[in-house]
XYZ file of C-alpha atoms in Angstrom:
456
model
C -41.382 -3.832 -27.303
C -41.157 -3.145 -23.444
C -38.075 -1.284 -23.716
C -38.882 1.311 -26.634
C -41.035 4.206 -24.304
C -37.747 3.751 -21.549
C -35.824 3.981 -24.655
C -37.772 7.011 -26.346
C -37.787 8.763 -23.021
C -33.559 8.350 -22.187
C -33.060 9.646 -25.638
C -35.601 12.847 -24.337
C -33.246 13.209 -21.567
C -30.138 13.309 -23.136
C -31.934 15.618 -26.122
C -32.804 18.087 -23.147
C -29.424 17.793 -21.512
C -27.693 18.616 -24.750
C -30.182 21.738 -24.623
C -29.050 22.635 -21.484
C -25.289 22.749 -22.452
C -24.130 19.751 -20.494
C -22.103 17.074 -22.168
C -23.903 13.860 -22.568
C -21.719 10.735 -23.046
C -22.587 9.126 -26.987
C -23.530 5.989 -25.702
C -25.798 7.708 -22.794
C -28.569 7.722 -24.843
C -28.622 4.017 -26.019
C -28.042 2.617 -22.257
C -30.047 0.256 -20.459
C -31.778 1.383 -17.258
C -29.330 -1.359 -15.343
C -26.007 0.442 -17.464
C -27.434 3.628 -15.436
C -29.168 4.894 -18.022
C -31.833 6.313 -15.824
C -29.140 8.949 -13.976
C -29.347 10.771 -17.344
C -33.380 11.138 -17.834
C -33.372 11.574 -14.150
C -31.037 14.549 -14.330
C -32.613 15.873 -17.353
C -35.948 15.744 -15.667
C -34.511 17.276 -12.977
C -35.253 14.739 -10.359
C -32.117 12.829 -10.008
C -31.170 12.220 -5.955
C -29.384 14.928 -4.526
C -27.655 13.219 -2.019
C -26.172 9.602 -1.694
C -26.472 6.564 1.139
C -23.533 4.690 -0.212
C -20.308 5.247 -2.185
C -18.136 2.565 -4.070
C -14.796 4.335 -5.049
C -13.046 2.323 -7.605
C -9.404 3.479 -8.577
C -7.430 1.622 -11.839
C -3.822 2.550 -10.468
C -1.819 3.905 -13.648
C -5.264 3.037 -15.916
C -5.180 5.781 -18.171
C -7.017 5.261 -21.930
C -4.337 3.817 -23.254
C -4.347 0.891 -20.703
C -8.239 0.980 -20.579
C -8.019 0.612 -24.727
C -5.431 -2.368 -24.477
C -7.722 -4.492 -21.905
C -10.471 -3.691 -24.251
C -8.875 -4.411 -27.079
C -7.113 -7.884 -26.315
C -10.433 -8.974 -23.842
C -13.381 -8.315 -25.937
C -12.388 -6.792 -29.214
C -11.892 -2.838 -30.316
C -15.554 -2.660 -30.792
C -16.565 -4.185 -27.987
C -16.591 -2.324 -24.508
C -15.893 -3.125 -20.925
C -17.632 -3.166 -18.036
C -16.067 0.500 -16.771
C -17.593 2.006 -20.937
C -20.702 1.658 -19.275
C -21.469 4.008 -17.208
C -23.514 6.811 -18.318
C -21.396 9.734 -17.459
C -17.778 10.074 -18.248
C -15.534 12.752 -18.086
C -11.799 13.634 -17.060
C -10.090 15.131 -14.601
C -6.583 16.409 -14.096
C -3.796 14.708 -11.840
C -0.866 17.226 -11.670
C 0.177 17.195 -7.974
C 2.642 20.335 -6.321
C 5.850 21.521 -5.190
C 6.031 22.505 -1.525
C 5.374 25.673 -2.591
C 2.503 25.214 -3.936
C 3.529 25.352 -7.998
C 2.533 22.652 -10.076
C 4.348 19.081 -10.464
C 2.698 18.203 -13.749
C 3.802 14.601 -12.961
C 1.974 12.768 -10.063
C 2.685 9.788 -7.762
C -0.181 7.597 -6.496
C 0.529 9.245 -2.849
C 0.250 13.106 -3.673
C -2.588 11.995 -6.195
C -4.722 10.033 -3.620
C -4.101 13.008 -1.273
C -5.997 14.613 -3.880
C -9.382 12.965 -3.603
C -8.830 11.886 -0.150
C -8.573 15.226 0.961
C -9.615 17.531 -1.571
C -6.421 18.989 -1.517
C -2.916 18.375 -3.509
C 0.510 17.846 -1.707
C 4.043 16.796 -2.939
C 4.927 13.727 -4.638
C 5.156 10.901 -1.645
C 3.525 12.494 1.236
C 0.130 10.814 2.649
C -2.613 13.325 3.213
C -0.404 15.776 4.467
C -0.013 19.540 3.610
C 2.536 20.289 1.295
C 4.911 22.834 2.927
C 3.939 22.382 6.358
C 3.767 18.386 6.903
C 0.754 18.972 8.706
C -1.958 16.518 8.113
C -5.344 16.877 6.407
C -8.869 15.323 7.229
C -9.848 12.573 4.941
C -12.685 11.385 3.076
C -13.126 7.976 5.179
C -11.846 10.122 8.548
C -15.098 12.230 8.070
C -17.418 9.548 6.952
C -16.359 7.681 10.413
C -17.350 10.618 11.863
C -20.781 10.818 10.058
C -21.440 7.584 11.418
C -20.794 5.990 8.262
C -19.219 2.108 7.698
C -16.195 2.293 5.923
C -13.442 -0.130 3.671
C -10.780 -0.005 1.792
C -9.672 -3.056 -0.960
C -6.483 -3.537 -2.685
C -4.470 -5.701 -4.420
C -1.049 -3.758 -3.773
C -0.323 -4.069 0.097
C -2.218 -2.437 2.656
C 0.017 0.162 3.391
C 0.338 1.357 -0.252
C -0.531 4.546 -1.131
C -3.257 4.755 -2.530
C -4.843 3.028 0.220
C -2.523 4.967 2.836
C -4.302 8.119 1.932
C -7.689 7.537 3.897
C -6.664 6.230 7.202
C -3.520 7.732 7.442
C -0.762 10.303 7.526
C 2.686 10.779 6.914
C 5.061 12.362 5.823
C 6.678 9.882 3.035
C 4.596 6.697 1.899
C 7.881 4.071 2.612
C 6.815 4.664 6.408
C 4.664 1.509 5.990
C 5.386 -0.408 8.961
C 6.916 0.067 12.498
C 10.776 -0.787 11.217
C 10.205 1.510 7.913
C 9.860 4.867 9.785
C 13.225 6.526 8.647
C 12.084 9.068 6.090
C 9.141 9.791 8.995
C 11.540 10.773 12.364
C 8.530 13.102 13.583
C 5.122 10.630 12.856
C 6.960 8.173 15.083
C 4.941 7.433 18.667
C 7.875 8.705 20.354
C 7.801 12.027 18.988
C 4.269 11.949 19.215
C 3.578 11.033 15.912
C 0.402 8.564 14.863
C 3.626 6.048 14.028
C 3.632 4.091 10.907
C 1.141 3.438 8.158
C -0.052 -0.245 9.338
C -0.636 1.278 12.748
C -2.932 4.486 11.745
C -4.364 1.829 9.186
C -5.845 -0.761 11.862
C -5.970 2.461 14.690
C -8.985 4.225 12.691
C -10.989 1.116 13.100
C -11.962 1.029 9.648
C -14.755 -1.989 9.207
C -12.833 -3.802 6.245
C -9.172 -3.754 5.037
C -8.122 -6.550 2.709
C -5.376 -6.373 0.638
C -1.673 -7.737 0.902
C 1.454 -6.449 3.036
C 1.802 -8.992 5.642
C 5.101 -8.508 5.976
C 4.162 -4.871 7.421
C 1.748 -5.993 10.059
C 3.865 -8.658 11.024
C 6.641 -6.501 12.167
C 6.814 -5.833 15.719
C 5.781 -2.530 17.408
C 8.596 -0.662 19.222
C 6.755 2.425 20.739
C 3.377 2.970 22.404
C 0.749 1.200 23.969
C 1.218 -1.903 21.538
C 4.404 -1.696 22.275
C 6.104 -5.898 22.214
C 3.217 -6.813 19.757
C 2.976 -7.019 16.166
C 0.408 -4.863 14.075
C -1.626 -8.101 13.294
C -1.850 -8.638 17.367
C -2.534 -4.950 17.760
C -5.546 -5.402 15.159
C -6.908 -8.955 17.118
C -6.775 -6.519 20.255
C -8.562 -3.964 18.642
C -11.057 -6.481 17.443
C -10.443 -7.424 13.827
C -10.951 -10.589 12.661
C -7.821 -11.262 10.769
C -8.251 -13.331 7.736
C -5.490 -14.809 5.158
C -7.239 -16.529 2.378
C -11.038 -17.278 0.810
C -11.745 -19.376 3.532
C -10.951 -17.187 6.013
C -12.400 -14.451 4.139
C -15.676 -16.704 3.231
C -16.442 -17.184 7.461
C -15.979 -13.393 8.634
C -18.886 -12.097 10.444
C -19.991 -9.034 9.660
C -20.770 -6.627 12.255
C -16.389 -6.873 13.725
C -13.962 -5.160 11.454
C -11.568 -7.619 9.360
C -8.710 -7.424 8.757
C -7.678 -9.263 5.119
C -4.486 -10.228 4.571
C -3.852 -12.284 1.092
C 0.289 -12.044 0.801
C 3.143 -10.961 1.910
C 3.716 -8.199 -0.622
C 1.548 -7.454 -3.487
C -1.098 -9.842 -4.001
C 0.575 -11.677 -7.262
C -1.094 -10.713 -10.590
C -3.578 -13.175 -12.185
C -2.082 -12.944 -16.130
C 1.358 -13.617 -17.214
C 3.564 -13.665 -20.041
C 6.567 -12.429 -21.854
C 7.684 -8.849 -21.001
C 8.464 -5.958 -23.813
C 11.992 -6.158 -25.017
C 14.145 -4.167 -27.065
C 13.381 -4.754 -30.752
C 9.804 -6.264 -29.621
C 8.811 -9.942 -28.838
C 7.628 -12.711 -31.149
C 3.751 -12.647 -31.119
C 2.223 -13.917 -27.703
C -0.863 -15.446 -26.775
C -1.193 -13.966 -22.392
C -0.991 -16.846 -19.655
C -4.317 -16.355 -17.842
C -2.684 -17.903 -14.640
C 0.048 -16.882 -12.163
C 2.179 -20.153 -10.906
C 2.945 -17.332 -7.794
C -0.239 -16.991 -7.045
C -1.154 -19.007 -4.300
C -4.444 -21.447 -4.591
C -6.877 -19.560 -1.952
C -6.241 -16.089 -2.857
C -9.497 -13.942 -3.586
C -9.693 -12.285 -6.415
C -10.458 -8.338 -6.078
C -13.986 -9.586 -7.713
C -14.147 -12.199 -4.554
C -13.259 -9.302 -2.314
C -15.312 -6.200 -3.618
C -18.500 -8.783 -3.399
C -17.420 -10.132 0.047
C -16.973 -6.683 1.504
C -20.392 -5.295 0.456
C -21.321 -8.389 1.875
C -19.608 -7.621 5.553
C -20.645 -4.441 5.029
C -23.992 -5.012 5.374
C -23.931 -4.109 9.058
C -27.328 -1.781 11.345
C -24.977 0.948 11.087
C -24.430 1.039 7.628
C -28.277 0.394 7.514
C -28.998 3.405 9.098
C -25.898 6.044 7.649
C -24.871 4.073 4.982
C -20.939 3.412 4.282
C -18.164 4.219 2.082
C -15.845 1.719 0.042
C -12.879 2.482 -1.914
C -11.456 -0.607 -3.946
C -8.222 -0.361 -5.406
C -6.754 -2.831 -8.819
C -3.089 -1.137 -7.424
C -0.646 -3.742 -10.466
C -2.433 -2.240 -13.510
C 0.257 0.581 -12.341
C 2.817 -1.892 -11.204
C 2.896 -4.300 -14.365
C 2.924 -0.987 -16.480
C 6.230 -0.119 -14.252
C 7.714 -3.221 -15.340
C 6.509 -2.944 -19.327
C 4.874 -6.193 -18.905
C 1.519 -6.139 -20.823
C 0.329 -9.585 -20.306
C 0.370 -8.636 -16.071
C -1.115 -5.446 -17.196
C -4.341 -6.733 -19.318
C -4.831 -9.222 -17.049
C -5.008 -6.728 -13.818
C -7.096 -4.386 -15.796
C -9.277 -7.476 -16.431
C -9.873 -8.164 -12.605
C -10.676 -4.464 -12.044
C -13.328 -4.472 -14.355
C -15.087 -7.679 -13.005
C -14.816 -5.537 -9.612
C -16.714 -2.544 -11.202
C -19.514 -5.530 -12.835
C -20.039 -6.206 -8.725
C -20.143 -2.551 -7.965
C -22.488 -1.506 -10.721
C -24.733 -4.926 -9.890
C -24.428 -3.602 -6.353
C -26.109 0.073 -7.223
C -28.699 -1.388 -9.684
C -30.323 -3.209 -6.792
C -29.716 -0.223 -4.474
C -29.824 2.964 -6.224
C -28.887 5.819 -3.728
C -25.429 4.476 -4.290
C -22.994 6.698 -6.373
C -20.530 4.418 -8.059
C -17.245 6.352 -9.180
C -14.433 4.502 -11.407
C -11.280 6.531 -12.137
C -7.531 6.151 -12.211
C -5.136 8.067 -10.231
C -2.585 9.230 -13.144
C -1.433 7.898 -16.270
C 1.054 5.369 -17.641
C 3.350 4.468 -20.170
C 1.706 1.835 -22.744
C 1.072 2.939 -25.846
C -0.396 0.741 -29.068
C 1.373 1.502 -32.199
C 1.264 0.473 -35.735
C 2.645 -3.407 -36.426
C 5.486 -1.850 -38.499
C 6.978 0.300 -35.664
C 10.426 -0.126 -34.417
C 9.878 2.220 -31.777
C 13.623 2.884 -29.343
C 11.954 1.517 -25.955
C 10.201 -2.059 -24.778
C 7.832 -3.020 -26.930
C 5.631 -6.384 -27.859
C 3.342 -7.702 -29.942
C 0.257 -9.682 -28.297
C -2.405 -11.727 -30.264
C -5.849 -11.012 -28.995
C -8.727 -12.684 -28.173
C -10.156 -11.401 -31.989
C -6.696 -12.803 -33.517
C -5.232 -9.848 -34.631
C -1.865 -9.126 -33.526
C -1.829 -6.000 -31.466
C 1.481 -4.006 -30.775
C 2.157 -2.464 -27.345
C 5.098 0.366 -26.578
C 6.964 1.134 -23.846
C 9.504 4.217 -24.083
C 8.705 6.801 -21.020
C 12.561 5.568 -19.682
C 15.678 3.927 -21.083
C 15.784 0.250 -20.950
C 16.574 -1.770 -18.130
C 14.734 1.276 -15.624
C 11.285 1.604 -14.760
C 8.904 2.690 -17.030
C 7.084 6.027 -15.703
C 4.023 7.523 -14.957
C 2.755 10.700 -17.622
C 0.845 13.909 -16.590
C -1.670 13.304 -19.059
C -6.098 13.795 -17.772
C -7.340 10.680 -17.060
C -11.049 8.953 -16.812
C -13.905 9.745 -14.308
C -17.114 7.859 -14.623
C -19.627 7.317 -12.413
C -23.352 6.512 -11.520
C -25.764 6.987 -9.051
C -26.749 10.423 -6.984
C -24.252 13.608 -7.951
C -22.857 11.418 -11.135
C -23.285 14.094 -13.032
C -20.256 16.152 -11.286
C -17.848 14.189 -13.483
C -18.792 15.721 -16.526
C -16.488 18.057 -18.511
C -12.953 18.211 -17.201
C -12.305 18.401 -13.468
C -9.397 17.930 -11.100
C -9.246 15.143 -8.452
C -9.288 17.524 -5.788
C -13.215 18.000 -6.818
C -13.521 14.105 -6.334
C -13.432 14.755 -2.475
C -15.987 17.245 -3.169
C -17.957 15.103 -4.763
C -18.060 12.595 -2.545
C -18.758 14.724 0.578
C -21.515 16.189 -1.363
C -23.317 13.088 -2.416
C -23.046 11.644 1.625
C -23.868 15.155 3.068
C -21.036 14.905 5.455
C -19.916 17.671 7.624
């Protein structure tokens, strides 16, 4: 009985929306005041925040529908949804990145697209918030929020150095400049030309409050130019201060209040699902493996991780000007790459328990904006049972038992499977949410952003 004037008075607000001529989400109207259901009456009434203390970025690398529809199909059943259905404004947004003249690329990579929203402005495929025809580079969304006065972190489960993590707290000029000994495609960011050198150095350089992810390997190699010159980028961090962690434990005792470093593999932090790639002419039905005999005991889950860093980030400066967190589920993309559903469900899986702890995280502290989105599309596709399509494909049995049939065709077999140029998902909650309505690009997700924080 409690719940029926809340009720009566989100339907109201979506009614008067609809009157207004902005798109409403279906499902706005039936959510719950802790699905976010208040942003709509609150916009409708016309009182909703105007400007945000916190922002949790969450991207899905490669999550377009089709991958969001296959987690939600296998995990909790075509009619039931996940935790990223809920929010109560969705919309779509464009991902086509440029030439270096400026003319549309109308396929993206994750390092031109996270240019997009890091800077608000696109670039070529494999450059790191750097102009397109000039190489020159471009203020980010985590550079300015340092400069606010704002905490700031940045999650992954790809390595560090990625790029889609690469885009906030650094620059270059091709994303394989990761570490100190992968500079060749970057002869003019090196220290000795004056350059900010590799990603890994920028990375622990801008002093950002949390970093957890993998990449090891990159902050283990040994600096060759500058005043770390002798040590390796994990030393350089300890010198600057981090607390470099490797595991839960480690992760568990941080302190918050010094900037950590997390480091959870050498590479990519191993998926958590496994099971029997596509092949040619399909697979024999296939229940997923919801383990990983790579993945070591210890390693935090990007759950673990998004929850720990709110935790660390609970500091008197982010108190006072509040922070801003960008969490990454980077294999989604990578298991997609290799046609292997099982790793793909199963990542998508862990993102959405991360955007449960974000969305938990807002309902107890409202003046955050919570944004979930993907940086470009992918290659699964479900098909009928009876296809014989030419590429990869397999046939999974889900959690409902019905057999489900998953394609993979954007390349040959034998290559990697691509990325498409297809709109992808924005949703979000909290103060500005309603900015992801209607189709945008992700150059207006930097906008967004900077408008919700008021950051100059």
């Amino acid at each position: 009985m409690g719940s029926r004037p809340y009720r009566r008075r989100l339907a109201w607000g979506a009614a008067a929306l609809l009157a207004a001529g902005v798109a409403v989400p279906a499902a706005a109207a039936a959510a719950s005041e802790d699905d976010g259901g208040r942003d709509v009456a609150a916009l409708a009434a016309g009182h909703a925040p105007k400007k945000a203390k916190n922002v949790i970025l969450l991207i899905g690398d490669g999550m377009g529908d089709s991958e969001i529809t296959l987690a939600r199909d296998y995990t909790v059943g075509a009619a039931g949804r996940l935790n990223m259905d809920k929010f109560p404004m969705t919309g779509a947004y464009t991902t086509y990145s440029v030439d270096k003249n400026g003319k549309p690329d109308y396929v993206t990579d994750s390092a031109a697209s996270g240019t997009g929203w890091a800077t608000g402005h696109k670039t070529v495929n494999g450059r790191i918030s750097k102009t397109p025809g000039t190489d020159r580079p471009m203020t980010t969304i985590l550079e300015l929020a340092q400069k606010n006065g704002l905490a700031t972190g940045s999650i992954t489960t790809a390595e560090l150095t990625d790029a889609t993590p690469a885009v906030l707290a650094s620059h270059a000029t091709d994303r394989s400049c990761q570490g100190p000994a992968d500079m060749k495609a970057c002869p003019n960011d090196t220290i000795a030309k004056g350059g900010p050198g590799s990603i890994a150095e920028q990375s622990v350089n801008h002093k950002v409050d949390v970093l957890m992810g993998g990449g090891r390997q990159r902050f283990d190699q040994k600096i060759t130019e500058g005043p770390y010159r002798g040590m390796t980028v994990t030393e350089q961090a300890r010198k600057l201060g981090y607390q470099v962690v490797t595991d839960q434990q480690g992760l568990r005792t941080a302190k918050s209040g010094k900037p950590v470093l997390g480091l959870f593999a050498d590479g990519n932090v191993p998926v958590e699902w496994t099971g029997k790639a596509a092949a040619v002419g399909g697979t024999a039905a296939q229940r997923c493996v919801t383990s990983n005999p790579e993945r070591k005991a210890g390693t935090p889950s990007l759950e673990e991780s998004t929850r720990r860093a709110l935790d660390l980030l609970d500091t008197p400066k982010a108190k006072k000007n509040g922070f801003f967190l960008q969490v990454e589920g980077a294999s989604i993309d990578k298991r997609d790459h290799a046609a292997d559903p099982c790793g793909q469900i199963g990542e998508t899986a862990a993102f959405d328990r991360a955007v449960k702890v974000a969305r938990q995280y807002a309902a107890q502290h409202p003046d955050t904006l919570v944004v979930t989105t993907a940086d470009h599309g992918h290659s699964s596709q479900i098909v009928p049972l009876e296809a014989n399509p030419p590429g990869l494909s397999s046939t999974l049995i889900t959690d409902e038992g019905q057999q489900l049939k998953v394609n993979y065709s954007t390349n040959t077999p034998g290559q990697s499977q691509e990325h498409t140029g297809t709109e992808v998902r924005i949703a979000a909650q909290g103060p500005l949410a309603h900015r992801v309505l209607g189709v945008t690009d992700q150059t207006e997700l930097f906008t967004t952003i900077r408008t919700a924080l008021g950051l100059r």
